[in-house]
Amino acid sequence: MSQSHFGLIGLGVMGENLVLNAERNGFSSVVYNRTYAKTEEFLNGRGQGRNIQGATDLQDFVGKLERPRRILMMVKAGPAVDAVVDQISPYLEEGDLLIDGGNSDYHDTERRVKELESKSFGFIGMGVSGGAKGALEGPSMMPGGTKASYDAIESLVNKMAAQVDDGPCVTYIGPGGSGHLVKTVHNGIEYGIEQILAEGYDLMKRVKGMNGEQMADVLAQWNATEELSSYLVEITEVCLRTKDPEDGADLVEKIMDQAGQKGTGLWTVVTALQMGASVPTIYASLNGRVMSSLKPERVAAESILKGPVIKDFDLGTPDDAMAPLMDATVLSCIASYAQGMELLRIASRDLDYSLQMPSIAQIWKGGCIIRARLLQRIQDAFAANPDLTNLMLDPWFADQINRRLPGLAKVVAGAAESGIPVPCFSSTLDYINSYRTGRLPQNLVQAMRDCFGSHTYQRVDKEGAFHTEWLG
């Protein structure tokens, strides 16, 4: 067989689907997996009859690729990526390009770009979103590194990516680790929206006593609106309608209430704290997963710590699509996007990434997990005002907030009176109320800091730094 256009290392589900995607789009491929038995299984199964060949080792793998070589690594983030880079580097030549398609920490990608470029190899850190189905049919891809390295794979990724009305869902993100940073923030937004929908489900079930089908009908109404039409709302409806084949009961009620995480949500929050970006809705979603992991403690505490009796309060009715609850959901989803975009804006400035916010919104419109009709509005907002400091200040989004804020407040108040935790809803309410308040009480915090630590403070009526001997 002649030399292949494209190489893949790592035949997990995502890797298999991405190489099948590349081959379907006209790129002959060679694959390598750490265990050759896995390679053989793929070639004799899903890869059979396709323009895909296998390699027994990395030297064989590199030798079967045309130059300059384009190699996608789909291995576990962290030391595994460094190990593959170290093992394959002796076989690479000037101009060859490695692409890390996993969920790597952007700091690691920054380091790898510098190290590989110094050896005259290219390195791209590329976030890939869309799950297994998206990888096969067309994901959203977020490549970062040198522009020259991106130019070398542009024709490949343009064909592999999901396609929307205004183009493929891939673009050059920026230098260094920018691609993986954008993917990390994408996942932080995803954490937020998943928790938001879970809180809406919890309120409909516990306050209104609705079953899976009834709740799914509400989600179907939400998914028909511009504000909430999205992949995550769509699959939430599916999850709520799905029955346990053993007894026909709602399957979701048989699932343990402990949510896992792979680190990207944590990285989003840590990066936001380091850069001074406010992401309370996203943080609340991360903390919701942490709290869910404390299952034995929560079960024990339930019999000791007593809360109020759950009261019926106004969440709306199925006839009006649960209007107050929809208000809370819309504003919390807007807040999750706004906080993610704000973090990217600050990171772009601090790291000199020159991120193009309309382009990021555009590539998230198809293929990825957070794809939604709302992203067209986000794209339009940043296109109309490149200096927009917060998405909530765009006229369309400001109108949504002004109209829906009473509904969000009603939901949070009712949940508090019933003792039902709604961390994302309540954090969103605090976020919006804080952002729209011209004077916050941190003047007292500054007074206390100066009182115990002589940290000084500024005044509203004079220039300069001041100190007071508060204790005489």
Short mmCIF file of C-alpha atoms in Angstrom, two decimals:
data_model
loop_
_atom_site.label_atom_id
_atom_site.label_comp_id
_atom_site.label_asym_id
_atom_site.label_seq_id
_atom_site.Cartn_x
_atom_site.Cartn_y
_atom_site.Cartn_z
CA MET A 1 0.00 0.00 0.00
CA SER A 2 1.26 3.50 -0.81
CA GLN A 3 2.12 6.02 1.90
CA SER A 4 -0.86 7.54 3.71
CA HIS A 5 -1.92 11.15 4.06
CA PHE A 6 -2.85 11.02 7.74
CA GLY A 7 -1.75 9.12 10.84
CA LEU A 8 -3.58 8.36 14.07
CA ILE A 9 -2.13 7.15 17.38
CA GLY A 10 -4.65 5.79 19.89
CA LEU A 11 -7.59 3.64 18.85
CA GLY A 12 -10.07 4.48 21.55
CA VAL A 13 -13.63 5.27 20.49
CA MET A 14 -12.78 8.89 19.65
CA GLY A 15 -9.64 7.90 17.77
CA GLU A 16 -11.43 5.24 15.72
CA ASN A 17 -14.21 7.64 14.77
CA LEU A 18 -11.86 10.46 13.83
CA VAL A 19 -9.77 8.27 11.53
CA LEU A 20 -12.95 6.91 9.90
CA ASN A 21 -14.03 10.53 9.45
CA ALA A 22 -10.71 11.44 7.81
CA GLU A 23 -10.80 8.41 5.51
CA ARG A 24 -14.40 9.12 4.48
CA ASN A 25 -13.31 12.62 3.50
CA GLY A 26 -10.59 11.34 1.17
CA PHE A 27 -7.53 11.10 3.43
CA SER A 28 -5.84 7.70 3.36
CA SER A 29 -4.69 6.81 6.85
CA VAL A 30 -2.37 4.69 8.94
CA VAL A 31 -3.17 3.79 12.55
CA TYR A 32 -1.10 2.72 15.53
CA ASN A 33 -2.13 1.57 18.98
CA ARG A 34 0.11 0.62 21.89
CA THR A 35 -1.28 -2.92 21.69
CA TYR A 36 -1.23 -4.29 18.14
CA ALA A 37 -4.15 -6.61 18.93
CA LYS A 38 -6.35 -3.50 19.14
CA THR A 39 -5.05 -2.35 15.75
CA GLU A 40 -5.85 -5.73 14.21
CA GLU A 41 -9.32 -5.73 15.75
CA PHE A 42 -10.04 -2.33 14.20
CA LEU A 43 -8.65 -3.23 10.77
CA ASN A 44 -10.69 -6.43 10.71
CA GLY A 45 -13.80 -4.65 11.97
CA ARG A 46 -14.78 -1.03 11.45
CA GLY A 47 -11.70 -0.31 9.33
CA GLN A 48 -12.15 -3.24 6.97
CA GLY A 49 -12.40 -2.33 3.30
CA ARG A 50 -11.28 1.24 3.92
CA ASN A 51 -8.15 3.06 2.84
CA ILE A 52 -6.59 2.54 6.26
CA GLN A 53 -3.47 0.53 7.06
CA GLY A 54 -2.01 -0.52 10.41
CA ALA A 55 1.45 -0.23 11.91
CA THR A 56 3.19 -2.62 14.29
CA ASP A 57 5.41 0.00 15.94
CA LEU A 58 6.09 3.73 15.78
CA GLN A 59 8.97 3.42 13.30
CA ASP A 60 6.73 1.38 11.00
CA PHE A 61 3.94 3.93 11.57
CA VAL A 62 6.09 6.93 10.63
CA GLY A 63 7.49 5.10 7.60
CA LYS A 64 4.01 4.57 6.17
CA LEU A 65 3.19 8.30 6.16
CA GLU A 66 3.90 10.69 3.30
CA ARG A 67 5.95 13.77 4.12
CA PRO A 68 5.42 16.18 5.69
CA ARG A 69 3.73 13.84 8.17
CA ARG A 70 0.44 14.77 9.85
CA ILE A 71 -0.08 12.75 13.04
CA LEU A 72 -3.05 12.99 15.39
CA MET A 73 -2.55 11.67 18.94
CA MET A 74 -5.69 10.58 20.77
CA VAL A 75 -4.18 9.44 24.07
CA LYS A 76 -4.86 10.30 27.71
CA ALA A 77 -3.86 13.84 28.68
CA GLY A 78 -0.75 14.35 30.79
CA PRO A 79 2.29 12.04 30.93
CA ALA A 80 0.91 9.76 28.19
CA VAL A 81 1.14 12.59 25.64
CA ASP A 82 4.72 13.38 26.66
CA ALA A 83 5.60 9.67 26.43
CA VAL A 84 4.28 9.39 22.86
CA VAL A 85 6.08 12.61 21.85
CA ASP A 86 9.36 11.29 23.30
CA GLN A 87 8.95 7.88 21.65
CA ILE A 88 8.07 9.16 18.18
CA SER A 89 10.39 12.18 17.97
CA PRO A 90 13.50 10.16 16.89
CA TYR A 91 11.62 9.08 13.75
CA LEU A 92 10.30 12.51 12.77
CA GLU A 93 11.90 14.90 10.29
CA GLU A 94 11.82 18.65 9.76
CA GLY A 95 8.32 19.86 8.92
CA ASP A 96 6.48 16.90 10.45
CA LEU A 97 3.50 17.82 12.62
CA LEU A 98 2.05 16.27 15.79
CA ILE A 99 -1.52 17.09 16.84
CA ASP A 100 -2.73 16.48 20.40
CA GLY A 101 -6.49 15.96 20.12
CA GLY A 102 -7.11 15.13 23.78
CA ASN A 103 -8.26 17.35 26.64
CA SER A 104 -4.81 18.60 27.65
CA ASP A 105 -4.02 21.38 30.10
CA TYR A 106 -3.17 24.44 28.02
CA HIS A 107 0.01 25.00 30.08
CA ASP A 108 1.29 21.60 28.90
CA THR A 109 0.46 22.50 25.32
CA GLU A 110 2.35 25.79 25.61
CA ARG A 111 5.42 23.84 26.70
CA ARG A 112 5.10 21.21 23.98
CA VAL A 113 4.68 23.79 21.20
CA LYS A 114 7.92 25.48 22.26
CA GLU A 115 9.83 22.20 22.64
CA LEU A 116 8.71 20.69 19.33
CA GLU A 117 9.06 23.88 17.31
CA SER A 118 12.65 24.18 18.59
CA LYS A 119 13.32 20.82 16.91
CA SER A 120 11.75 22.05 13.64
CA PHE A 121 8.67 19.90 14.20
CA GLY A 122 5.20 21.38 14.37
CA PHE A 123 2.82 20.87 17.29
CA ILE A 124 -0.90 21.65 17.45
CA GLY A 125 -2.99 21.42 20.61
CA MET A 126 -6.50 20.83 19.28
CA GLY A 127 -9.62 20.61 21.39
CA VAL A 128 -12.21 18.26 19.87
CA SER A 129 -15.84 18.34 20.96
CA GLY A 130 -18.81 16.28 19.89
CA GLY A 131 -18.41 12.95 21.62
CA ALA A 132 -18.14 9.71 19.68
CA LYS A 133 -20.94 10.60 17.24
CA GLY A 134 -19.49 14.02 16.53
CA ALA A 135 -16.01 12.61 15.96
CA LEU A 136 -17.42 10.32 13.28
CA GLU A 137 -19.89 12.66 11.60
CA GLY A 138 -18.17 16.01 12.15
CA PRO A 139 -16.95 17.56 15.42
CA SER A 140 -16.13 21.08 16.46
CA MET A 141 -12.35 21.47 16.49
CA MET A 142 -10.26 24.11 18.22
CA PRO A 143 -6.62 24.01 17.01
CA GLY A 144 -3.93 26.22 18.51
CA GLY A 145 -0.21 26.53 17.80
CA THR A 146 1.78 28.34 15.14
CA LYS A 147 -0.16 29.60 12.15
CA ALA A 148 2.18 27.69 9.85
CA SER A 149 1.31 24.44 11.61
CA TYR A 150 -2.40 25.16 11.27
CA ASP A 151 -2.01 25.97 7.57
CA ALA A 152 -0.55 22.49 7.10
CA ILE A 153 -3.72 20.79 8.40
CA GLU A 154 -6.36 23.30 7.32
CA SER A 155 -7.60 21.30 4.32
CA LEU A 156 -7.88 18.17 6.48
CA VAL A 157 -9.75 19.70 9.43
CA ASN A 158 -12.03 21.80 7.22
CA LYS A 159 -13.40 18.61 5.70
CA MET A 160 -13.53 16.64 8.95
CA ALA A 161 -15.35 19.33 10.97
CA ALA A 162 -19.10 19.76 11.35
CA GLN A 163 -20.56 22.10 8.73
CA VAL A 164 -23.00 24.94 9.47
CA ASP A 165 -24.48 27.62 7.24
CA ASP A 166 -21.48 29.95 7.58
CA GLY A 167 -18.72 27.37 7.25
CA PRO A 168 -16.90 24.50 8.91
CA CYS A 169 -16.80 24.34 12.71
CA VAL A 170 -13.05 24.79 12.91
CA THR A 171 -10.77 27.80 12.77
CA TYR A 172 -7.26 28.80 13.76
CA ILE A 173 -7.68 29.71 17.42
CA GLY A 174 -4.30 31.28 18.12
CA PRO A 175 -0.77 30.56 19.33
CA GLY A 176 0.54 28.18 21.98
CA GLY A 177 -2.06 26.47 24.12
CA SER A 178 -4.97 28.65 23.00
CA GLY A 179 -6.83 25.77 21.34
CA HIS A 180 -6.81 23.68 24.48
CA LEU A 181 -7.74 26.69 26.63
CA VAL A 182 -10.80 27.33 24.45
CA LYS A 183 -11.75 23.64 24.71
CA THR A 184 -11.34 23.78 28.50
CA VAL A 185 -13.66 26.78 28.73
CA HIS A 186 -16.11 25.05 26.36
CA ASN A 187 -16.22 22.19 28.86
CA GLY A 188 -16.72 24.60 31.76
CA ILE A 189 -19.76 26.06 29.97
CA GLU A 190 -20.94 22.49 29.36
CA TYR A 191 -20.66 21.70 33.09
CA GLY A 192 -22.81 24.74 33.82
CA ILE A 193 -25.59 23.90 31.38
CA GLU A 194 -25.76 20.27 32.48
CA GLN A 195 -26.18 21.29 36.11
CA ILE A 196 -28.74 23.97 35.16
CA LEU A 197 -30.91 21.39 33.39
CA ALA A 198 -30.51 19.00 36.32
CA GLU A 199 -31.78 21.69 38.70
CA GLY A 200 -34.81 22.32 36.50
CA TYR A 201 -35.53 18.58 36.46
CA ASP A 202 -35.18 18.39 40.26
CA LEU A 203 -37.66 21.21 40.82
CA MET A 204 -40.24 19.81 38.40
CA LYS A 205 -39.98 16.40 40.07
CA ARG A 206 -39.86 17.42 43.74
CA VAL A 207 -42.13 20.47 43.71
CA LYS A 208 -44.64 19.53 41.01
CA GLY A 209 -44.42 15.74 41.20
CA MET A 210 -43.97 15.45 37.44
CA ASN A 211 -42.87 12.16 35.86
CA GLY A 212 -40.32 11.66 33.11
CA GLU A 213 -42.76 12.00 30.22
CA GLN A 214 -44.30 15.18 31.63
CA MET A 215 -40.89 16.76 32.16
CA ALA A 216 -39.74 15.65 28.71
CA ASP A 217 -42.77 17.38 27.19
CA VAL A 218 -41.62 20.63 28.84
CA LEU A 219 -38.08 20.15 27.51
CA ALA A 220 -39.53 19.62 24.04
CA GLN A 221 -41.24 23.01 24.31
CA TRP A 222 -38.01 24.61 25.47
CA ASN A 223 -36.09 23.06 22.61
CA ALA A 224 -38.49 24.70 20.15
CA THR A 225 -37.46 28.21 21.34
CA GLU A 226 -34.54 30.31 20.17
CA GLU A 227 -33.32 30.79 23.73
CA LEU A 228 -33.04 27.11 24.68
CA SER A 229 -32.88 25.13 21.44
CA SER A 230 -29.70 23.09 21.91
CA TYR A 231 -28.11 19.67 21.86
CA LEU A 232 -28.09 19.41 25.66
CA VAL A 233 -31.79 20.22 25.98
CA GLU A 234 -32.49 17.74 23.20
CA ILE A 235 -30.66 14.86 24.90
CA THR A 236 -32.14 15.76 28.29
CA GLU A 237 -35.58 15.20 26.79
CA VAL A 238 -34.39 11.84 25.47
CA CYS A 239 -32.98 10.85 28.87
CA LEU A 240 -36.25 11.74 30.62
CA ARG A 241 -38.34 9.72 28.15
CA THR A 242 -36.18 6.60 28.30
CA LYS A 243 -37.63 3.68 30.28
CA ASP A 244 -35.93 0.87 32.18
CA PRO A 245 -36.46 -2.21 29.97
CA GLU A 246 -36.90 -4.36 33.07
CA ASP A 247 -39.96 -2.66 34.54
CA GLY A 248 -40.87 0.29 32.28
CA ALA A 249 -40.09 2.89 34.96
CA ASP A 250 -38.18 6.10 34.20
CA LEU A 251 -34.59 4.94 33.76
CA VAL A 252 -33.11 8.19 35.06
CA GLU A 253 -34.56 7.43 38.51
CA LYS A 254 -32.53 4.19 38.64
CA ILE A 255 -29.22 6.02 38.12
CA MET A 256 -26.95 6.80 41.09
CA ASP A 257 -26.77 10.54 41.85
CA GLN A 258 -22.97 10.76 41.67
CA ALA A 259 -21.55 12.67 38.69
CA GLY A 260 -18.02 12.15 37.46
CA GLN A 261 -15.57 14.68 36.07
CA LYS A 262 -12.32 14.54 34.13
CA GLY A 263 -10.71 17.81 35.21
CA THR A 264 -11.61 20.39 32.57
CA GLY A 265 -14.29 21.98 34.75
CA LEU A 266 -11.74 22.35 37.54
CA TRP A 267 -9.21 23.83 35.12
CA THR A 268 -11.80 26.37 33.98
CA VAL A 269 -12.47 27.52 37.54
CA VAL A 270 -8.78 27.59 38.54
CA THR A 271 -7.87 29.56 35.40
CA ALA A 272 -10.70 32.01 36.09
CA LEU A 273 -9.52 32.55 39.67
CA GLN A 274 -5.95 33.08 38.51
CA MET A 275 -7.00 35.60 35.87
CA GLY A 276 -9.60 37.44 37.93
CA ALA A 277 -12.62 36.35 35.88
CA SER A 278 -15.96 35.86 37.64
CA VAL A 279 -17.48 32.43 36.81
CA PRO A 280 -19.88 31.65 39.71
CA THR A 281 -22.40 29.68 37.63
CA ILE A 282 -19.66 27.44 36.26
CA TYR A 283 -18.10 27.09 39.71
CA ALA A 284 -21.48 26.14 41.19
CA SER A 285 -21.82 23.36 38.61
CA LEU A 286 -18.38 22.02 39.49
CA ASN A 287 -19.20 22.13 43.20
CA GLY A 288 -22.48 20.35 42.45
CA ARG A 289 -20.49 17.40 41.11
CA VAL A 290 -18.19 17.49 44.14
CA MET A 291 -21.19 17.44 46.48
CA SER A 292 -22.72 14.58 44.53
CA SER A 293 -19.61 12.50 45.19
CA LEU A 294 -20.30 12.71 48.94
CA LYS A 295 -23.16 10.22 48.66
CA PRO A 296 -22.60 8.29 51.94
CA GLU A 297 -22.19 11.52 53.91
CA ARG A 298 -25.32 13.05 52.37
CA VAL A 299 -27.40 9.97 53.15
CA ALA A 300 -26.24 10.09 56.78
CA ALA A 301 -26.81 13.85 57.06
CA GLU A 302 -30.35 13.58 55.68
CA SER A 303 -31.58 12.06 58.94
CA ILE A 304 -29.71 14.57 61.15
CA LEU A 305 -29.96 17.96 59.44
CA LYS A 306 -33.59 18.97 59.10
CA GLY A 307 -34.85 21.38 56.48
CA PRO A 308 -38.21 22.92 55.63
CA VAL A 309 -41.10 20.96 54.18
CA ILE A 310 -41.20 21.23 50.40
CA LYS A 311 -43.93 23.65 49.39
CA ASP A 312 -45.68 23.99 46.07
CA PHE A 313 -44.65 27.29 44.50
CA ASP A 314 -45.01 28.92 41.12
CA LEU A 315 -42.80 27.22 38.57
CA GLY A 316 -45.41 27.73 35.87
CA THR A 317 -47.43 25.02 34.18
CA PRO A 318 -46.80 22.75 31.18
CA ASP A 319 -49.22 24.96 29.23
CA ASP A 320 -46.86 27.96 29.55
CA ALA A 321 -43.69 25.81 29.30
CA MET A 322 -43.12 26.30 33.05
CA ALA A 323 -42.52 30.01 32.39
CA PRO A 324 -40.69 31.05 35.62
CA LEU A 325 -38.55 27.93 35.49
CA MET A 326 -37.82 28.60 31.83
CA ASP A 327 -36.78 32.15 32.80
CA ALA A 328 -34.36 30.72 35.36
CA THR A 329 -32.99 28.23 32.85
CA VAL A 330 -32.54 30.77 30.06
CA LEU A 331 -30.74 33.29 32.28
CA SER A 332 -28.51 30.65 33.85
CA CYS A 333 -27.52 29.33 30.42
CA ILE A 334 -26.81 32.89 29.26
CA ALA A 335 -24.71 33.40 32.40
CA SER A 336 -22.72 30.22 31.73
CA TYR A 337 -21.91 31.37 28.19
CA ALA A 338 -21.22 34.94 29.35
CA GLN A 339 -18.82 33.77 32.04
CA GLY A 340 -16.98 31.48 29.64
CA MET A 341 -16.63 34.19 27.00
CA GLU A 342 -15.51 36.70 29.63
CA LEU A 343 -12.78 34.28 30.77
CA LEU A 344 -11.64 33.85 27.16
CA ARG A 345 -11.58 37.63 26.65
CA ILE A 346 -9.37 38.12 29.71
CA ALA A 347 -7.14 35.17 28.81
CA SER A 348 -6.74 36.52 25.28
CA ARG A 349 -5.54 39.82 26.70
CA ASP A 350 -3.28 38.39 29.41
CA LEU A 351 -1.74 35.63 27.26
CA ASP A 352 -1.64 37.63 24.01
CA TYR A 353 -3.73 35.02 22.19
CA SER A 354 -5.74 37.47 20.03
CA LEU A 355 -8.81 35.25 20.29
CA GLN A 356 -11.59 36.07 17.83
CA MET A 357 -14.80 35.78 19.85
CA PRO A 358 -17.21 35.68 16.87
CA SER A 359 -15.17 32.84 15.33
CA ILE A 360 -15.22 30.86 18.58
CA ALA A 361 -19.00 31.21 18.79
CA GLN A 362 -19.26 30.16 15.13
CA ILE A 363 -17.30 26.92 15.50
CA TRP A 364 -19.42 25.97 18.53
CA LYS A 365 -22.64 26.16 16.48
CA GLY A 366 -22.24 22.63 15.12
CA GLY A 367 -20.73 19.33 16.17
CA CYS A 368 -19.93 20.20 19.78
CA ILE A 369 -21.75 19.42 23.02
CA ILE A 370 -22.76 23.04 23.74
CA ARG A 371 -24.09 23.74 20.25
CA ALA A 372 -27.23 25.86 20.48
CA ARG A 373 -29.22 28.42 18.52
CA LEU A 374 -28.14 30.96 21.14
CA LEU A 375 -24.61 30.85 19.73
CA GLN A 376 -25.77 32.78 16.65
CA ARG A 377 -26.80 35.61 18.98
CA ILE A 378 -23.43 35.36 20.74
CA GLN A 379 -21.61 35.46 17.42
CA ASP A 380 -23.64 38.49 16.33
CA ALA A 381 -23.05 40.29 19.65
CA PHE A 382 -19.26 40.09 19.44
CA ALA A 383 -19.25 40.81 15.70
CA ALA A 384 -21.26 43.99 16.32
CA ASN A 385 -19.08 45.06 19.25
CA PRO A 386 -15.57 43.51 19.34
CA ASP A 387 -14.89 45.39 22.59
CA LEU A 388 -17.94 43.95 24.38
CA THR A 389 -16.82 43.39 27.98
CA ASN A 390 -19.67 41.11 28.95
CA LEU A 391 -22.28 39.33 26.85
CA MET A 392 -25.03 40.55 29.21
CA LEU A 393 -24.47 44.13 27.99
CA ASP A 394 -25.42 43.31 24.41
CA PRO A 395 -28.91 44.76 23.75
CA TRP A 396 -30.56 41.42 22.94
CA PHE A 397 -29.11 39.68 26.00
CA ALA A 398 -29.81 42.69 28.24
CA ASP A 399 -33.46 42.52 27.18
CA GLN A 400 -33.58 38.82 28.08
CA ILE A 401 -32.18 39.56 31.53
CA ASN A 402 -34.48 42.50 32.21
CA ARG A 403 -37.58 40.48 31.23
CA ARG A 404 -36.66 37.20 32.88
CA LEU A 405 -34.98 38.30 36.11
CA PRO A 406 -38.23 38.27 38.16
CA GLY A 407 -38.83 34.65 37.11
CA LEU A 408 -35.32 33.62 38.15
CA ALA A 409 -35.74 35.36 41.52
CA LYS A 410 -39.09 33.65 42.07
CA VAL A 411 -37.59 30.22 41.41
CA VAL A 412 -34.56 30.79 43.67
CA ALA A 413 -36.74 32.16 46.50
CA GLY A 414 -39.19 29.27 46.26
CA ALA A 415 -36.40 26.70 46.21
CA ALA A 416 -34.78 28.31 49.26
CA GLU A 417 -38.06 28.22 51.21
CA SER A 418 -38.42 24.53 50.34
CA GLY A 419 -34.83 23.63 51.16
CA ILE A 420 -34.05 22.46 47.61
CA PRO A 421 -30.48 23.23 46.46
CA VAL A 422 -30.26 25.13 43.18
CA PRO A 423 -26.59 26.16 43.09
CA CYS A 424 -26.48 27.32 39.47
CA PHE A 425 -29.80 29.19 39.61
CA SER A 426 -28.87 30.97 42.85
CA SER A 427 -25.30 31.71 41.71
CA THR A 428 -26.68 33.17 38.48
CA LEU A 429 -29.05 35.42 40.41
CA ASP A 430 -26.18 36.66 42.59
CA TYR A 431 -23.97 37.12 39.51
CA ILE A 432 -26.52 39.25 37.67
CA ASN A 433 -27.47 41.26 40.75
CA SER A 434 -23.80 41.89 41.56
CA TYR A 435 -22.94 42.89 38.01
CA ARG A 436 -25.80 45.38 37.81
CA THR A 437 -24.98 46.98 41.20
CA GLY A 438 -22.91 50.16 40.96
CA ARG A 439 -21.74 50.09 44.58
CA LEU A 440 -21.06 46.83 46.38
CA PRO A 441 -20.25 46.44 50.11
CA GLN A 442 -16.56 45.72 49.56
CA ASN A 443 -15.85 49.23 50.87
CA LEU A 444 -16.37 47.69 54.32
CA VAL A 445 -14.05 44.81 53.40
CA GLN A 446 -11.39 47.36 52.49
CA ALA A 447 -11.91 49.12 55.81
CA MET A 448 -11.43 45.84 57.70
CA ARG A 449 -8.29 44.99 55.70
CA ASP A 450 -6.82 48.36 56.52
CA CYS A 451 -7.85 48.01 60.18
CA PHE A 452 -6.10 44.68 60.78
CA GLY A 453 -3.34 44.82 58.18
CA SER A 454 -2.74 48.46 57.21
CA HIS A 455 -3.42 47.53 53.58
CA THR A 456 -4.68 51.09 52.83
CA TYR A 457 -7.77 52.00 50.85
CA GLN A 458 -8.92 54.43 48.19
CA ARG A 459 -11.61 57.05 48.67
CA VAL A 460 -14.46 58.04 46.38
CA ASP A 461 -13.86 61.75 46.98
CA LYS A 462 -10.04 62.03 46.84
CA GLU A 463 -7.14 60.60 44.84
CA GLY A 464 -4.47 58.45 46.42
CA ALA A 465 -4.05 55.67 48.99
CA PHE A 466 -5.20 56.23 52.59
CA HIS A 467 -4.67 54.59 55.96
CA THR A 468 -6.60 55.09 59.18
CA GLU A 469 -5.60 54.13 62.76
CA TRP A 470 -8.94 52.39 63.29
CA LEU A 471 -8.12 51.12 66.79
CA GLY A 472 -6.89 54.43 68.11
#
